[in-house]
Structure formats: C-alpha cells, structure tokens
Short mmCIF file of C-alpha atoms and ligand atoms in Angstrom, two decimals:
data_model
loop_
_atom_site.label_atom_id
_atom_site.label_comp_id
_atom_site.label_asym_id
_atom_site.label_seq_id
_atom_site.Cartn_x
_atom_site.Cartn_y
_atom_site.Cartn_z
CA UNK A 1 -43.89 -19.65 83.75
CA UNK A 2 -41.75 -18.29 81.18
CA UNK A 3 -43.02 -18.17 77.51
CA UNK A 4 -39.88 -17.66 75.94
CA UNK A 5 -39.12 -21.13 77.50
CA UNK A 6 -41.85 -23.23 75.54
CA UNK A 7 -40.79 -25.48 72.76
CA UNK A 8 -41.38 -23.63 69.52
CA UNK A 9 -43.03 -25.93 66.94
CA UNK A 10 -43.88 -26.06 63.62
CA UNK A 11 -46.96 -26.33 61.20
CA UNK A 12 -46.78 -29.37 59.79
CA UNK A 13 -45.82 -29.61 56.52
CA UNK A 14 -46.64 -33.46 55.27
CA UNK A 15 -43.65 -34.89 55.89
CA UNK A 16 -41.66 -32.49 54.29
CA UNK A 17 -38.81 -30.46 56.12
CA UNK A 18 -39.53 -26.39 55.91
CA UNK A 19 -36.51 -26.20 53.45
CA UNK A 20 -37.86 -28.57 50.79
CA UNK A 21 -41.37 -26.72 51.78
CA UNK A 22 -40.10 -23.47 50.65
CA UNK A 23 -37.71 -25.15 47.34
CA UNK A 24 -40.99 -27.17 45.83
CA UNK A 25 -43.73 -25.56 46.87
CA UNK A 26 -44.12 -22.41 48.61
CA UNK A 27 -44.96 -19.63 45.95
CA UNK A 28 -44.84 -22.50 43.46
CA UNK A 29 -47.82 -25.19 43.68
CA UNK A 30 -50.66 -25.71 45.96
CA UNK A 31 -50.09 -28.83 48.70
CA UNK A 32 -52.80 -30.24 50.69
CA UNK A 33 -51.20 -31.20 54.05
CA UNK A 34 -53.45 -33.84 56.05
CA UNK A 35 -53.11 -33.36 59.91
CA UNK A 36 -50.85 -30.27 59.49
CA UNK A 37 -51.78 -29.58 63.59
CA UNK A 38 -53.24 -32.93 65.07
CA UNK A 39 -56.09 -31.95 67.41
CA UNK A 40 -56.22 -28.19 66.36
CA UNK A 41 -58.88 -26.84 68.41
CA UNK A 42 -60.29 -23.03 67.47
CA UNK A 43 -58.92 -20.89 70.01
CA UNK A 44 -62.05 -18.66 69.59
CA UNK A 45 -65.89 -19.92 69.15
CA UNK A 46 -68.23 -18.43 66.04
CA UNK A 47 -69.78 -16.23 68.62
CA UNK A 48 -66.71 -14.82 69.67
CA UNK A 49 -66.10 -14.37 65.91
CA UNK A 50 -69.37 -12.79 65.58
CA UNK A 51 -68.57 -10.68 68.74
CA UNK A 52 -65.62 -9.17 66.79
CA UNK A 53 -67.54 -8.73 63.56
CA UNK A 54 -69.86 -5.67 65.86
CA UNK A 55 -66.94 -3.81 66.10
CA UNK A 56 -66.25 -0.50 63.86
CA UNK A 57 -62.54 -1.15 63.94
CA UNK A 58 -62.58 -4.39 62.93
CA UNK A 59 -62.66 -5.47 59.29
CA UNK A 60 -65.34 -8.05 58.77
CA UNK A 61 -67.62 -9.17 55.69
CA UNK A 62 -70.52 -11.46 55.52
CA UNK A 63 -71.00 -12.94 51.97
CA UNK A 64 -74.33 -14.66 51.18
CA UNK A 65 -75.36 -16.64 47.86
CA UNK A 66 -79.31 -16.69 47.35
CA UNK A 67 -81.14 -17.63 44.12
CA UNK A 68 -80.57 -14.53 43.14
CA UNK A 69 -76.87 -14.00 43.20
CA UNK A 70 -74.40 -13.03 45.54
CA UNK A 71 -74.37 -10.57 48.46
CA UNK A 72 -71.40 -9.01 49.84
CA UNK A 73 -72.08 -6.72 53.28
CA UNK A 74 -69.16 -5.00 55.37
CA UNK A 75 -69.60 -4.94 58.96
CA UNK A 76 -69.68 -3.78 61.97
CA UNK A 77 -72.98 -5.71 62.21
CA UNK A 78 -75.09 -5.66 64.89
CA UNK A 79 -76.90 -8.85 66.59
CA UNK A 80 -80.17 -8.51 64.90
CA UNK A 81 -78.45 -8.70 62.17
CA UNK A 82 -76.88 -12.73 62.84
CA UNK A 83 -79.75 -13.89 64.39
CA UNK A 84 -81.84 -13.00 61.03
CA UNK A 85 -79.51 -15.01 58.51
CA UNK A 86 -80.85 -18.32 57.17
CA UNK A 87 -79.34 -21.90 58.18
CA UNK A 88 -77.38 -22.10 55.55
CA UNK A 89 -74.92 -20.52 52.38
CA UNK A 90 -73.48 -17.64 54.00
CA UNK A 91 -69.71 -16.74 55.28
CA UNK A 92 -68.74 -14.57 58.03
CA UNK A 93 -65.24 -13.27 57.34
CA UNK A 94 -63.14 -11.32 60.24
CA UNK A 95 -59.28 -10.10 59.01
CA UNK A 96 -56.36 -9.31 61.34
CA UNK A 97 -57.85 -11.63 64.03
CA UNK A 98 -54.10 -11.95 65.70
CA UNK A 99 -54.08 -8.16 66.10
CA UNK A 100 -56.86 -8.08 68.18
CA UNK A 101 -56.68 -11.17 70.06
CA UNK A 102 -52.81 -11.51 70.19
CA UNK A 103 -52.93 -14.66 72.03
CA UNK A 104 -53.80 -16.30 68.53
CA UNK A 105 -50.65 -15.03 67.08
CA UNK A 106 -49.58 -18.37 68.78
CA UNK A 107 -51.20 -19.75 65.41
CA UNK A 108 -48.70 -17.56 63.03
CA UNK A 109 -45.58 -18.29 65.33
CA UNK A 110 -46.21 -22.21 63.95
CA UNK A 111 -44.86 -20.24 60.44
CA UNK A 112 -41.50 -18.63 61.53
CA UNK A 113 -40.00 -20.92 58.99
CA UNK A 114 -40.85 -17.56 56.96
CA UNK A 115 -39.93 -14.21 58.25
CA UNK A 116 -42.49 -12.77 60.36
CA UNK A 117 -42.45 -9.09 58.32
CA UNK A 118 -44.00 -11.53 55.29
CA UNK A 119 -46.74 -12.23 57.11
CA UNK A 120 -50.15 -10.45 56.55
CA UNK A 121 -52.31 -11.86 58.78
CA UNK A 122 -54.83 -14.23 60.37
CA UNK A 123 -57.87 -14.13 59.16
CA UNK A 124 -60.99 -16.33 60.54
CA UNK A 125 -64.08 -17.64 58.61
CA UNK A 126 -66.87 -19.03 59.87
CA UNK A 127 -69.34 -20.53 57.36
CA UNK A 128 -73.04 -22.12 57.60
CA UNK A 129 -73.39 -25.53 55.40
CA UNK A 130 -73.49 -24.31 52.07
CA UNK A 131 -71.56 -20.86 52.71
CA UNK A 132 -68.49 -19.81 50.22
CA UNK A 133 -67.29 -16.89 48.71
CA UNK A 134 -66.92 -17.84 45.52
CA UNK A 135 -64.46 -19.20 43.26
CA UNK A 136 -61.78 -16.57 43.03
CA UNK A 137 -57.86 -16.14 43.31
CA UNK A 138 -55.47 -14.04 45.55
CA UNK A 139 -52.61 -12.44 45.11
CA UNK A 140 -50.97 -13.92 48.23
CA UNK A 141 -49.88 -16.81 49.61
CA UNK A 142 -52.04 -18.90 52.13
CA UNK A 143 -52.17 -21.43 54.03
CA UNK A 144 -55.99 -22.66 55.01
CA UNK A 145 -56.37 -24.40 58.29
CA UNK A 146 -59.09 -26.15 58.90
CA UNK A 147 -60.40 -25.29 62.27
CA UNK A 148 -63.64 -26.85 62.64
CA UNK A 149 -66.26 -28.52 60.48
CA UNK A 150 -65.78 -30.10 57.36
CA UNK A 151 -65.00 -27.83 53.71
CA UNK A 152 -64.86 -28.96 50.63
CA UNK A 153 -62.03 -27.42 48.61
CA UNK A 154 -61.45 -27.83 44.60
CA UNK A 155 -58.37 -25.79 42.92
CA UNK A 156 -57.71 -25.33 39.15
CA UNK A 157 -54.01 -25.61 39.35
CA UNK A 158 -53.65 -26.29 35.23
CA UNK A 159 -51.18 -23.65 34.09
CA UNK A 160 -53.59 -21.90 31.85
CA UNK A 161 -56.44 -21.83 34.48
CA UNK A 162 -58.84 -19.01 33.02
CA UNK A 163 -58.61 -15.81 35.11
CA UNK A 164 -61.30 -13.40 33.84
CA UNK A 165 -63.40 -11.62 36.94
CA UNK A 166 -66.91 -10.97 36.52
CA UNK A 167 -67.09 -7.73 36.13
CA UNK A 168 -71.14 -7.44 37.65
CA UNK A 169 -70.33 -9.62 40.74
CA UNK A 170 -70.47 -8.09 44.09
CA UNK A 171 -67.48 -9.57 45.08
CA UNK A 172 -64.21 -10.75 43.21
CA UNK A 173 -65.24 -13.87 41.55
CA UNK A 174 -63.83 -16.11 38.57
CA UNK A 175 -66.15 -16.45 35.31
CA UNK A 176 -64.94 -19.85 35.04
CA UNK A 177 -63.96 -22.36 37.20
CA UNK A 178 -62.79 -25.59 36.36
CA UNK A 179 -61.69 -27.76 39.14
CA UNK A 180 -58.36 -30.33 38.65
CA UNK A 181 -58.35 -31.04 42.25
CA UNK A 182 -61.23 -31.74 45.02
CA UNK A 183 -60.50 -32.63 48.67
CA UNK A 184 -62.78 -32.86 52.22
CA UNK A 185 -60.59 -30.86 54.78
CA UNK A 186 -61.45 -32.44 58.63
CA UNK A 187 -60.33 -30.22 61.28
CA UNK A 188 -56.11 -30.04 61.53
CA UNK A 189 -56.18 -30.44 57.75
CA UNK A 190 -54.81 -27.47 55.96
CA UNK A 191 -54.35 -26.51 52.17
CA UNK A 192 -51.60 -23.93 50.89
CA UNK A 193 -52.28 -22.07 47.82
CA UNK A 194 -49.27 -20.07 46.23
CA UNK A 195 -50.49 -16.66 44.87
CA UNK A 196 -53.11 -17.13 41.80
CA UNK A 197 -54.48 -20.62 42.23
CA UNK A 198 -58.57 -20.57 41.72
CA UNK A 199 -59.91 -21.90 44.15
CA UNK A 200 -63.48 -22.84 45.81
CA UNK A 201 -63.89 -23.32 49.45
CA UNK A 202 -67.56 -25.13 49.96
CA UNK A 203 -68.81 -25.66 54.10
CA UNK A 204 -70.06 -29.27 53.77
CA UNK A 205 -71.38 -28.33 57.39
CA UNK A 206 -70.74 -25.59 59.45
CA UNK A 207 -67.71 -24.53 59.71
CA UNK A 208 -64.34 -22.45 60.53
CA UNK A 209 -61.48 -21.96 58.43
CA UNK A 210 -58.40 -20.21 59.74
CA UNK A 211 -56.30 -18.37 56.90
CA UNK A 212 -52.64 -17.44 57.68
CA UNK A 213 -51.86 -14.93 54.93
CA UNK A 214 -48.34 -13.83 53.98
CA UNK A 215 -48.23 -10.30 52.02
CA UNK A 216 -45.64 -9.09 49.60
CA UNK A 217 -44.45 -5.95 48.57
CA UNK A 218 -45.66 -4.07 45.49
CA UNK A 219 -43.05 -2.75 43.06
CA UNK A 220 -44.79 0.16 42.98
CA UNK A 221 -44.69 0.73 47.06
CA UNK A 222 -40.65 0.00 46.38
CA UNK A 223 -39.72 2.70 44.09
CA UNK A 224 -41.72 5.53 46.00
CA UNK A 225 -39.77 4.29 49.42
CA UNK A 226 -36.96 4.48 47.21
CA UNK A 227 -37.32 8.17 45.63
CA UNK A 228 -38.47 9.18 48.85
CA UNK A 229 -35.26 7.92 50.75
CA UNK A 230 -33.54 10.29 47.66
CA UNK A 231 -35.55 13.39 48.48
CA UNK A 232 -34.61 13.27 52.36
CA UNK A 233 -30.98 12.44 51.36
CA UNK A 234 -31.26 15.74 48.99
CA UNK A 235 -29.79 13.35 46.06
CA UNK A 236 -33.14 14.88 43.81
CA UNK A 237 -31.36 18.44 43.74
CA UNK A 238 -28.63 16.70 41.01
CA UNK A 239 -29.29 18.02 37.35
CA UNK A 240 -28.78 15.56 34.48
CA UNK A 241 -25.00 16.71 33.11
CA UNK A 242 -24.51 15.95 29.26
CA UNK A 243 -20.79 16.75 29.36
CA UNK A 244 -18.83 15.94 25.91
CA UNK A 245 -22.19 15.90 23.63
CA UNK A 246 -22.30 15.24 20.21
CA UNK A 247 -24.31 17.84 18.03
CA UNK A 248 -27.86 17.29 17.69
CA UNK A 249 -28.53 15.61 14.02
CA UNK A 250 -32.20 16.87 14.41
CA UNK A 251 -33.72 19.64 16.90
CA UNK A 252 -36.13 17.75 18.45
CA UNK A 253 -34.16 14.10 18.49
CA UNK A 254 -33.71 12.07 21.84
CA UNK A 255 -30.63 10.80 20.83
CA UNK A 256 -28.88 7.86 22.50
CA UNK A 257 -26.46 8.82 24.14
CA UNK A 258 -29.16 10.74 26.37
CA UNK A 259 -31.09 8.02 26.78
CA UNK A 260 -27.95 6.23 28.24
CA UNK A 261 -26.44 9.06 30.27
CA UNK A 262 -29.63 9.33 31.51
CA UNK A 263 -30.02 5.46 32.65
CA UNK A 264 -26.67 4.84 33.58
CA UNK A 265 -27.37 7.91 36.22
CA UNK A 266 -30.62 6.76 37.80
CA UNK A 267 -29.19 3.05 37.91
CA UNK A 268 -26.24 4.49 39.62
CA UNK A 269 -28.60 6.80 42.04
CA UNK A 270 -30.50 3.37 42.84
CA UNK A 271 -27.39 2.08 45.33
CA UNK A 272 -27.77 -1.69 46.69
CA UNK A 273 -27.62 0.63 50.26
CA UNK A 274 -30.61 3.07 49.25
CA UNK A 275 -32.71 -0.14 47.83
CA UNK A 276 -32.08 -2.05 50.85
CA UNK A 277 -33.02 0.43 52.96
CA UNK A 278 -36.50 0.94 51.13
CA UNK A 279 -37.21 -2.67 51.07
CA UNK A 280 -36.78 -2.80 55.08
CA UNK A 281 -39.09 0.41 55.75
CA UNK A 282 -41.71 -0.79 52.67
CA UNK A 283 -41.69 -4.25 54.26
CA UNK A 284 -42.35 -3.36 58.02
CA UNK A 285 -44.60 -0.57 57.41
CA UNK A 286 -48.02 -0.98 59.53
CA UNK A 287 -51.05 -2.20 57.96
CA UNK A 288 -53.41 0.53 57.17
CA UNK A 289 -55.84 1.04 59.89
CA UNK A 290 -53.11 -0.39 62.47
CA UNK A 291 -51.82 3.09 63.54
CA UNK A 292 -48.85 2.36 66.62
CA UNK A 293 -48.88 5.42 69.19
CA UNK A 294 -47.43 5.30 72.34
CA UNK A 295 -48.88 5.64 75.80
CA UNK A 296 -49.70 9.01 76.99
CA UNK A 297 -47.76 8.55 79.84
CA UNK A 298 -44.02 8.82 80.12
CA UNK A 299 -42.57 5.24 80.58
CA UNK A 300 -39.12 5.81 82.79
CA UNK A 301 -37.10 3.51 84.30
CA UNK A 302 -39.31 3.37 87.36
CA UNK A 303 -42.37 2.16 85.20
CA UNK A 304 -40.06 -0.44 83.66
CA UNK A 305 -38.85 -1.42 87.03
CA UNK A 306 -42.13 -1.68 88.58
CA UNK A 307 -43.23 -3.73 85.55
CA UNK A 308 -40.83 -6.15 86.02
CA UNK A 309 -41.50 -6.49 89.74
CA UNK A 310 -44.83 -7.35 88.45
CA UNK A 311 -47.01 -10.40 87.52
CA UNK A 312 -47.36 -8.79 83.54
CA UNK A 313 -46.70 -10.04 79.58
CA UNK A 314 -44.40 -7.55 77.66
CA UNK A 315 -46.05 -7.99 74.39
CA UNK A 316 -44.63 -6.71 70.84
CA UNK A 317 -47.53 -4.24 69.56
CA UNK A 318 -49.65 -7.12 67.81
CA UNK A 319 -49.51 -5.00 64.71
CA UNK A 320 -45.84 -4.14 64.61
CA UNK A 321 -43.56 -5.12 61.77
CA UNK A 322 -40.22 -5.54 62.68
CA UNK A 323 -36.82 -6.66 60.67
CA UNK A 324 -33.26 -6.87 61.57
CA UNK A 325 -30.09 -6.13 58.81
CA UNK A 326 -26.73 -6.50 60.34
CA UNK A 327 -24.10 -4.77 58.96
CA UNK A 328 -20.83 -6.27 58.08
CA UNK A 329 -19.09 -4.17 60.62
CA UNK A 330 -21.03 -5.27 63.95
CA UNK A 331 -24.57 -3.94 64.69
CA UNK A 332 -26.97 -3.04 61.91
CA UNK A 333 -30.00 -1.61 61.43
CA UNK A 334 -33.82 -2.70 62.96
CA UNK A 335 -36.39 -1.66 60.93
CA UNK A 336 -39.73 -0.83 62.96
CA UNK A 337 -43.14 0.74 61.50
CA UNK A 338 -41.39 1.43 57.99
CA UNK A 339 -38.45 3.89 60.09
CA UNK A 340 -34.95 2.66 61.08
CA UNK A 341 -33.11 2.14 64.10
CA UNK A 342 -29.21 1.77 63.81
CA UNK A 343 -28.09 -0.18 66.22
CA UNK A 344 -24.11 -0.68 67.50
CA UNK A 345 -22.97 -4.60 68.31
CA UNK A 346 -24.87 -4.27 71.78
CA UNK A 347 -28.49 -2.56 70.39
CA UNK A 348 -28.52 -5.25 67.41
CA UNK A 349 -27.75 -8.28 69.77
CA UNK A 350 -30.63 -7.23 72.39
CA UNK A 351 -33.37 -6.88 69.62
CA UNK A 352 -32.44 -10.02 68.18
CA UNK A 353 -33.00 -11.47 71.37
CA UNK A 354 -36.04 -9.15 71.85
CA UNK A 355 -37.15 -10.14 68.32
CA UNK A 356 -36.74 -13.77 68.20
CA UNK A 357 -40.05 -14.86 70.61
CA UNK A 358 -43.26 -14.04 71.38
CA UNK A 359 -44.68 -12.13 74.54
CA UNK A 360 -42.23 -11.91 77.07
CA UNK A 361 -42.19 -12.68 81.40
CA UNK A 362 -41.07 -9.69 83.60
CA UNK A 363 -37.99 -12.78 84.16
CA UNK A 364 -37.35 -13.26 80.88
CA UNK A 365 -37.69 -9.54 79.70
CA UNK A 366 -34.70 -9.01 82.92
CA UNK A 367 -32.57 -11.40 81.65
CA UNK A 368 -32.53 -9.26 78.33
CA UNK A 369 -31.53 -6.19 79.92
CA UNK A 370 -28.23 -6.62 80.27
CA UNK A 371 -26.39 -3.10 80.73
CA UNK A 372 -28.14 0.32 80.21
CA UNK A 373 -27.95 0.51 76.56
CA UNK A 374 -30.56 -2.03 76.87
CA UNK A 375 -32.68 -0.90 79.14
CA UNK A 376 -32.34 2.68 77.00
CA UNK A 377 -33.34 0.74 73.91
CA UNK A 378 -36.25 -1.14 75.59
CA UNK A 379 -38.33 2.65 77.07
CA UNK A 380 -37.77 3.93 73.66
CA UNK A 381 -39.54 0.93 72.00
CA UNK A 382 -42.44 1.38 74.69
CA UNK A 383 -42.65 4.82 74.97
CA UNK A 384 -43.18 4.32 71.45
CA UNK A 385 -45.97 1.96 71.62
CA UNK A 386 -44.01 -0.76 69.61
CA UNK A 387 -43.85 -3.33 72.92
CA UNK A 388 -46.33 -2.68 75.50
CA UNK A 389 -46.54 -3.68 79.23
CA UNK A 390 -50.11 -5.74 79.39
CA UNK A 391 -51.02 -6.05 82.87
CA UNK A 392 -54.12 -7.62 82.07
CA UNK A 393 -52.39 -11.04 81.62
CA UNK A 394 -52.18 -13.05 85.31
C1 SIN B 401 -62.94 -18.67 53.54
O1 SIN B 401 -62.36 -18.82 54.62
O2 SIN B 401 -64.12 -18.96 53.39
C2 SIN B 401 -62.27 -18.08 52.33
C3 SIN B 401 -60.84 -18.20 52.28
C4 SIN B 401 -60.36 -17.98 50.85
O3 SIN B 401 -60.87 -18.57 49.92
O4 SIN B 401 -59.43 -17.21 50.64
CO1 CO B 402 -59.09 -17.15 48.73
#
C-alpha cells in the first residue's frame, strides 16, 4: 500500500483548530486536552521500553523516591537490575524513542501543525504506582500523552510560580511547589505545558506517559552559526575604519562615536541573508549522539533501481533535521544536518515533495523522480545517509 496515501490526521486539540492552538496557547498557557487521540494504544509495551533502556546508545534514566530521598541512575541497565526494583515509586525514562523505533514517529507526524525541525523528540515513561520525577520545569514545550494507566498531574501556572532548584537534589527539582491545577489523565488524555510551567506528574497506577518535545534554539548556538558563517565567507579579515575622527578629549576615552561606528558595523555585518542562513543550519543540526553517515557502499543508479523494483520503505534518517527556504527567484535552499543545499525550481519542488510525508513506497518514491535532476538529488541524499533504503520492512 502506499503510505504517502494515508489520511494525515491531527492530535486533537479540544475542540480548538491548530491556528487558535498556536494564537492562545502554544508557548503561552498550559491546556489539558481530554481524548486528544481516542483509543491511543502504546505502540510499544514497558518491556519493550525496558528492552531499549539495556542499550549503551540509548539515553535512559530510572528515577526512584525512597524514604530517604531521591535516586537518579543513567542506564544502560541490565535485567537484574528491573527485576530487583520494588512495586512501586520509581520511573523508567527512555529519550529519542522515534529515532530508534521510527515507526513511532507516526506519533510526532499527529504535530505537523508545527514544523518538524522544532521538534525534539519522543520520549517514553513508564512509571510503577507511586513513580514521579519530581516537581520540576522545562525549558521546552510538551505535550504529555497519556498512553496507558492513570497519572495524576498538578501545575502551578500562577505567574509568579516560585522557581528556585534544590541545589542537593539528585535530579532537577523545584523547592516549592504549589499546585493551582490537579487533573487524572486516562489513556488518550494529554496535557501541554508551554516552557516553565511546574509541574508534578504522579502514576496513580502503573503507567506510560508519552512526551512529544519540541526544542528551540539557544541565542547563544545563533550567534556562533552566525560568526562562523562570517569566518568561511572571510568577512572577519575587515578592520574597524575610524575615518573622519574627532581628537581624543582624553587618552584612554572610548568615545562615542566609536562605540557607534563600531555597532553600526557589526549590525550591518549581521545581514537578514547571513542570519537566515544560521538559523536554518542551527535549527536542523543533529542531536548530539545522532551522528548521520552514509552507507559504506556506493549507492548508484542501479541500487536505486533495484530498490524500487523492490518490496522496501525509503525512510528519512529518523534523526535527520530537515528545512526548506525558497527564494524569491524560484528554488531555494534545503537545509539538512546544519549544511545547505541550494536547490534550482526543479531540486526545491522534489524535496518539498520528498519532505512533506513520512516513509516512502518504491511507487511512491518513482512517482517523485521525475527527470534526472531528481534522481541525482535523491543518491546524493542516500549516499549521504540522510534517506535510507530499509529492506527490512515487508
Ligand atoms: C514523566 O513522563 O514521568 C515525566 C515527564 C515530565 O514531567 O516532563
Ligand atoms: Co517535565
């Protein structure tokens, strides 16, 4: 069957259309969405979760609260390890869950209402009755399905909610927490919490939480993509000019008209182009730990051929950032792994096709490929490792 071909749907959002989502709420005010997916079923059990919790690549955390305070342990863990925990108050945490079981990036496709290079990713709980991490706030934006199991979450949404960490906890936790709002989340249910909302997740019984987090880039990240972008271009090698000076009232004054000479000419160096650019390669750079490298082999036109004489999903590297800017003339640039592609009319319009969907048939990957520009295009992106052929599929 063809993917591409399924109706795309959306989270839902209470009622509320994705546009008056994103005006009222989203990086606003927390909303509690009953039945935001009607009979959501976990596409993976707790032992699967475990399973993925043993391995060294994976980023996992098990968080326990005793009588005696709280315990924070990285993983890989091994067996022994879950069959020794107690019945209850402890968390098993497992990030990027999407990149390593792509089918569940099914999950984050109910989200394209926000570009996908915002997204962080998928991350999958799985708590015994009791189990929480703690009262604590992010920095991002999420949205907290509930995939199994009942959880109990308060917020503090009051404006001047107190923020202060404890500085002796194992883990990032609030001093204070004083809850304004308290719900029961049944599976379906999902709650989304704009960036700094405390906030208390409780397992009233066992249970799974699925948290789609969106990431957003640091200021910081920005202006070294930016001065970086200056270096290649050579644009550092300028000297500051002071033309037409005044004489110097006192020998060791910074006088004003430096100071303004010498903003006027970084503002000017900072170009709408140069700061666009930086935001595209900051915001599809690969998570940390994510490296993309291509196949060994040389992918030619016979491999592609083959491939698409064969039952196989072409899948977009699960980790892969991608982000399209068209240009006013026709074409544009695609940003990939923080680098950029420019792209003429015919590039740009295949990767917006390629871009738009999920994993892709061998039929509806052909119907892509229109001329050889295309097809040119398409063993570049898998030679680099950015879409890869999965034969493992059916
Ligand atoms: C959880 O799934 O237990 C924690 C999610 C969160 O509070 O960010
Ligand atoms: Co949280």
């Amino acid at each position: 069957m063809d993917r591409r071909a399924r109706p795309r749907e959306t989270i839902g959002l209470g009622g509320l259309t994705p546009e008056v989502f994103l005006r009222d709420y989203w990086q606003q005010q927390p909303l509690l969405i009953r039945q935001a997916w009607p009979g959501f079923q976990p596409p993976l059990s707790p032992e699967e979760l475990a399973g993925l919790a043993l391995e060294p690549d994976i980023e996992s955390r098990l968080i326990r609260q005793t009588d005696t305070g709280w315990s924070l342990r990285h993983g890989p863990f091994e067996t022994a390890h879950f069959q020794r925990l107690p019945k209850s108050c402890w968390t098993l945490l497992v990030q990027d869950v999407e990149k390593w079981l792509p089918s569940l990036q099914t999950i984050l496709d109910r989200f394209d209402f926000l570009p996908r290079w915002r997204r962080d990713d998928l991350m999958v709980s799985y708590a015994a009755p009791g189990g929480s991490v703690g009262a604590h706030v992010d920095r991002y934006d999420v949205f907290l399905l509930q995939g199994q199991g009942q959880r109990r979450w308060q917020i503090d949404r009051r404006p001047n909610a107190p923020l202060e960490e404890d500085p002796d906890a194992p883990l990032r936790l609030l001093r204070d927490f004083h809850p304004s709002d308290d719900w029961l989340l049944e599976p379906g249910d999902m709650l989304y919490l704009p960036p700094g909302i405390p906030h208390l997740g409780v397992a009233e019984t066992a249970c799974m939480t699925f948290s789609i987090g969106f990431r957003a880039a640091t200021l910081d990240a920005l202006l070294v993509e930016a001065t970086q972008l200056l270096q290649d271009d050579g644009e550092h090698t300028a000297l500051f000019a002071d033309i037409g000076r005044g004489a110097s009232p006192h020998p060791a004054l910074l006088d004003e008209s430096s100071l303004s000479r010498a903003r006027g000419w970084l503002r000017e160096a900072l170009t709408d182009s140069l700061l666009d650019r930086a935001f595209g390669r900051v915001v599809t750079q690969t998570k940390p730990g994510f490296d993309l490298c291509g196949p060994d082999t040389t992918i030619d036109r016979t491999t592609l051929s083959d491939a698409l004489d064969s039952v196989v999903t072409i899948r977009r590297h699960p980790a892969l950032r991608v982000a399209l800017r068209p240009a006013p003339s026709g074409g544009g640039v695609c940003f990939l792994d923080g680098d950029e592609w420019p792209l003429d009319e015919n590039g740009y319009a295949f990767m917006e096709q390629l871009t738009s969907g999920g994993d892709l048939t061998p039929q509806a990957l052909s119907a892509l490929l229109r001329n050889e520009a295309h097809w040119t295009l398409m063993l570049e992106l898998l030679q680099a490792g950015y879409w890869e052929i999965d034969d493992d599929d059916g």
